[in-house]
């Protein structure tokens, strides 16, 4: 089992380093199951996407922008006229409907020195290693309602909605954008399933089957109730008959017997 984890990790790292498409993409299924969810999307971090020579003193950080696909193409810019990144928030853009919003910032992933894959054998370290390779958009459920929250807000995404994402390389010292990826391909969050369409074990059941099952369950309940009632009635009749017989027997025993004449 441990060996399988190591092989999967090596394959995924190879894909991360080899892909120079300059476009965010969803995480490999081996690393993030059930992706996207109703309100989150797990993305691969931008390993080896940006030229390291752009930030020789390692002063750069990564900004992640998100927007709904329905947003206007004109408003998809993430920099102003001076090449400074926009600080648009989730609220200001109506959740990415009007323009991109800054969903996250993190350090530039070190392509030359990735996490030790041998540590993935340790179950306690798997979570930390995955966090270094992946980023989950929409993972903060509290930042929108916390008045003391000062960091970049990464609130849950809307279900059944298509989004696009972009990574931006920012020189934190100069405050200007050095490079940026293309917008990702459209990525759609999952749709909320109606109760009648939810799969139930051991297989899929339609609404008609659920109605029929409910009717049969009621009929079985009524039959069982009738059976119990009849048994109870029979037992009570048996007890009444036994009591009556006992009473008659006691009456007969209590009657005076005729005395025999001595003559």
Coordinates of C-alpha atoms in Angstrom, one line a residue:
X1 CA 0.0 0.0 0.0
X2 CA 2.8 2.4 0.9
X3 CA 4.6 1.6 -2.3
X4 CA 1.4 2.4 -4.3
X5 CA 1.2 5.9 -2.7
X6 CA 4.8 6.6 -3.6
X7 CA 4.3 5.6 -7.3
X8 CA 1.2 7.8 -7.5
X9 CA 3.0 10.7 -6.0
X10 CA 6.0 10.4 -8.3
X11 CA 3.6 10.3 -11.3
X12 CA 1.8 13.4 -10.2
X13 CA 4.9 15.3 -9.5
X14 CA 6.2 14.4 -13.0
X15 CA 3.0 15.8 -14.5
X16 CA 3.3 19.0 -12.4
X17 CA 6.8 19.6 -13.5
X18 CA 6.4 18.6 -17.1
X19 CA 3.3 20.7 -17.7
X20 CA 4.3 24.1 -19.0
X21 CA 0.8 25.1 -20.3
X22 CA 0.7 28.2 -18.0
X23 CA -2.9 27.4 -17.1
X24 CA -4.3 26.3 -13.7
X25 CA -5.9 22.9 -13.7
X26 CA -7.8 20.6 -11.4
X27 CA -5.8 18.3 -9.2
X28 CA -5.2 14.7 -10.2
X29 CA -8.0 12.3 -9.1
X30 CA -5.4 10.3 -7.2
X31 CA -4.7 13.3 -5.0
X32 CA -8.1 14.9 -4.7
X33 CA -11.2 12.6 -4.9
X34 CA -14.7 14.1 -5.3
X35 CA -13.3 17.1 -7.1
X36 CA -14.9 19.6 -7.6
X37 CA -17.4 19.4 -4.8
X38 CA -20.5 21.5 -4.3
X39 CA -18.5 24.5 -3.0
X40 CA -14.8 23.8 -3.6
X41 CA -12.3 23.2 -6.4
X42 CA -8.9 21.6 -5.7
X43 CA -6.2 23.0 -8.1
X44 CA -2.6 22.0 -8.6
X45 CA -0.2 24.7 -7.4
X46 CA 1.9 26.3 -10.1
X47 CA 5.0 24.2 -10.0
X48 CA 7.6 25.2 -12.6
X49 CA 5.1 27.5 -14.4
X50 CA 7.0 30.7 -13.8
X51 CA 10.6 31.5 -14.8
X52 CA 12.7 31.6 -11.6
X53 CA 14.9 34.3 -13.0
X54 CA 12.0 36.8 -12.6
X55 CA 12.5 36.7 -8.9
X56 CA 16.2 36.1 -8.2
X57 CA 15.9 37.2 -4.6
X58 CA 12.9 35.0 -3.9
X59 CA 10.7 38.0 -3.2
X60 CA 7.8 36.8 -5.2
X61 CA 4.5 35.3 -4.1
X62 CA 1.5 33.8 -5.9
X63 CA -1.9 35.4 -6.2
X64 CA -4.9 33.2 -7.2
X65 CA -7.8 35.0 -8.8
X66 CA -11.2 33.5 -9.4
X67 CA -14.2 34.6 -11.4
X68 CA -17.4 33.1 -12.7
X69 CA -17.4 32.2 -16.4
X70 CA -20.4 34.5 -17.0
X71 CA -18.3 37.5 -16.0
X72 CA -17.5 39.9 -18.9
X73 CA -14.3 39.3 -20.8
X74 CA -13.6 43.0 -20.6
X75 CA -13.6 42.8 -16.8
X76 CA -11.3 39.8 -16.6
X77 CA -8.1 41.9 -16.1
X78 CA -6.3 41.4 -12.8
X79 CA -3.9 44.4 -13.0
X80 CA -4.3 48.1 -13.4
X81 CA -2.4 50.4 -15.8
X82 CA 0.7 50.4 -13.6
X83 CA 1.0 46.6 -13.6
X84 CA -0.2 46.4 -10.0
X85 CA -2.5 43.6 -9.0
X86 CA -6.2 44.4 -8.2
X87 CA -7.3 43.8 -4.7
X88 CA -10.9 43.1 -5.6
X89 CA -12.7 41.1 -2.9
X90 CA -15.4 38.5 -3.0
X91 CA -18.0 41.0 -1.9
X92 CA -17.0 43.7 -4.3
X93 CA -17.3 41.5 -7.3
X94 CA -20.5 39.7 -6.2
X95 CA -18.6 36.4 -5.8
X96 CA -16.8 36.8 -9.1
X97 CA -19.9 37.7 -11.1
X98 CA -18.7 41.2 -12.0
X99 CA -14.9 40.7 -12.1
X100 CA -12.1 38.5 -10.8
X101 CA -11.5 38.5 -7.0
X102 CA -8.4 37.6 -5.1
X103 CA -9.1 34.2 -3.5
X104 CA -5.6 33.3 -2.1
X105 CA -2.0 34.1 -1.9
X106 CA 0.9 31.7 -1.0
X107 CA 4.6 31.3 -1.6
X108 CA 6.0 30.2 -5.0
X109 CA 6.2 26.4 -5.0
X110 CA 9.9 25.3 -5.1
X111 CA 10.1 23.2 -8.2
X112 CA 13.8 22.3 -7.5
X113 CA 13.1 21.1 -4.0
X114 CA 9.7 19.5 -3.7
X115 CA 8.5 17.8 -0.5
X116 CA 10.1 14.5 0.3
X117 CA 8.1 11.8 -1.3
X118 CA 9.4 9.2 1.1
X119 CA 7.5 11.0 3.8
X120 CA 4.2 10.1 2.1
X121 CA 4.6 6.6 3.7
X122 CA 3.9 8.3 7.0
X123 CA 0.1 8.7 7.3
X124 CA 0.5 11.6 9.6
X125 CA 2.4 13.5 7.0
X126 CA 0.2 12.8 3.9
X127 CA -2.1 15.8 4.6
X128 CA 0.8 18.3 4.9
X129 CA 2.4 17.0 1.7
X130 CA -0.8 17.3 -0.2
X131 CA -1.2 20.9 1.0
X132 CA 2.1 21.7 -0.5
X133 CA 1.1 20.4 -3.9
X134 CA -2.6 21.4 -4.0
X135 CA -4.8 24.4 -3.1
X136 CA -8.5 24.1 -2.5
X137 CA -10.5 27.1 -3.6
X138 CA -13.6 27.8 -1.4
X139 CA -12.2 26.2 1.7
X140 CA -12.9 29.0 4.2
X141 CA -16.4 29.0 5.5
X142 CA -15.8 31.7 8.2
X143 CA -13.9 34.6 6.7
X144 CA -17.0 36.3 5.2
X145 CA -18.7 36.6 8.6
X146 CA -15.6 37.2 10.8
X147 CA -15.2 41.0 11.4
X148 CA -11.6 40.5 12.6
X149 CA -10.5 38.5 9.5
X150 CA -7.8 40.5 7.7
X151 CA -6.3 38.0 5.3
X152 CA -7.4 37.2 1.8
X153 CA -10.8 35.6 1.9
X154 CA -11.4 32.3 0.2
X155 CA -15.1 31.7 0.7
X156 CA -17.2 28.7 -0.6
X157 CA -18.0 28.7 -4.2
X158 CA -21.6 28.5 -5.5
X159 CA -23.0 25.1 -6.4
X160 CA -23.6 24.2 -10.1
X161 CA -21.6 27.2 -11.2
X162 CA -18.8 27.5 -13.7
X163 CA -15.6 29.3 -12.7
X164 CA -12.2 30.1 -14.2
X165 CA -8.9 30.7 -12.3
X166 CA -5.6 32.4 -12.8
X167 CA -2.3 32.4 -11.1
X168 CA -0.3 35.7 -10.9
X169 CA 3.4 36.1 -10.0
X170 CA 3.8 39.2 -7.9
X171 CA 7.1 40.8 -6.7
X172 CA 6.1 41.6 -3.1
X173 CA 9.0 44.1 -2.8
X174 CA 8.1 46.2 -5.9
X175 CA 4.4 45.4 -5.7
X176 CA 4.1 44.8 -9.4
X177 CA 3.1 41.7 -11.4
X178 CA 6.0 39.9 -13.0
X179 CA 4.0 37.2 -14.9
X180 CA 0.6 35.5 -15.0
X181 CA -1.0 32.3 -16.4
X182 CA -3.9 32.1 -18.8
X183 CA -7.3 31.7 -17.4
X184 CA -8.1 28.1 -16.7
X185 CA -10.5 26.0 -18.7
X186 CA -14.1 26.2 -17.3
X187 CA -14.5 24.3 -14.1
X188 CA -18.0 23.6 -12.8
X189 CA -18.9 22.9 -9.2
X190 CA -21.3 20.0 -8.5
X191 CA -25.1 20.4 -8.5
X192 CA -27.2 19.8 -5.5
X193 CA -29.2 16.6 -6.0
X194 CA -32.9 16.5 -5.4
X195 CA -34.0 14.0 -2.7
X196 CA -35.8 11.8 -5.3
X197 CA -32.7 11.6 -7.4
X198 CA -30.3 10.6 -4.7
X199 CA -28.8 7.1 -5.2
X200 CA -29.6 4.7 -2.4
X201 CA -28.0 1.4 -1.6
X202 CA -28.0 -1.2 -3.1
X203 CA -28.9 0.7 -6.3
X204 CA -30.6 3.6 -7.9
X205 CA -34.3 4.0 -7.1
X206 CA -36.8 6.2 -9.0
X207 CA -39.5 8.3 -7.4
X208 CA -42.1 5.7 -8.5
X209 CA -40.2 2.9 -6.8
X210 CA -40.0 4.9 -3.6
X211 CA -43.8 5.5 -3.6
X212 CA -44.5 1.8 -4.2
X213 CA -42.1 0.8 -1.5
X214 CA -43.8 3.2 0.9
X215 CA -47.3 1.7 0.1
X216 CA -46.0 -1.8 0.5
X217 CA -44.5 -0.9 3.8
X218 CA -47.8 0.5 5.1
X219 CA -49.7 -2.6 3.9
X220 CA -47.2 -4.9 5.7
X221 CA -47.6 -2.8 8.8
X222 CA -51.4 -3.1 8.7
X223 CA -51.2 -6.8 8.1
X224 CA -48.9 -7.2 11.0
X225 CA -51.1 -5.0 13.2
X226 CA -54.1 -7.1 12.3
X227 CA -52.3 -10.4 13.0
X228 CA -51.2 -9.1 16.4
X229 CA -54.7 -8.0 17.2
X230 CA -56.2 -11.4 16.3
X231 CA -53.7 -13.2 18.3
X232 CA -54.3 -10.9 21.3
X233 CA -58.1 -11.4 20.9
X234 CA -57.6 -15.2 20.8
X235 CA -55.5 -15.1 23.9
X236 CA -58.0 -13.0 25.8
X237 CA -60.9 -15.3 24.8
X238 CA -58.9 -18.3 25.9
X239 CA -58.2 -16.6 29.3
X240 CA -61.9 -15.7 29.7
X241 CA -63.0 -19.3 28.9
X242 CA -60.5 -20.7 31.4
X243 CA -61.7 -18.3 34.0
X244 CA -65.3 -19.2 33.4
X245 CA -64.6 -22.9 33.6
X246 CA -62.7 -22.5 36.9
X247 CA -65.6 -20.5 38.3
X248 CA -68.2 -23.2 37.4
X249 CA -65.9 -25.8 38.9
X250 CA -65.6 -23.9 42.1
X251 CA -69.4 -23.4 42.3
X252 CA -70.1 -27.1 41.9
X253 CA -67.6 -27.9 44.6
X254 CA -69.2 -25.5 47.0
X255 CA -72.7 -26.9 46.7
X256 CA -73.8 -29.0 49.8
X257 CA -74.0 -32.7 49.3
X258 CA -77.1 -34.6 50.4
X259 CA -76.7 -36.5 53.7
X260 CA -77.4 -40.2 53.7
X261 CA -80.3 -41.5 55.9
X262 CA -79.2 -43.7 58.9
X263 CA -82.3 -45.8 58.6

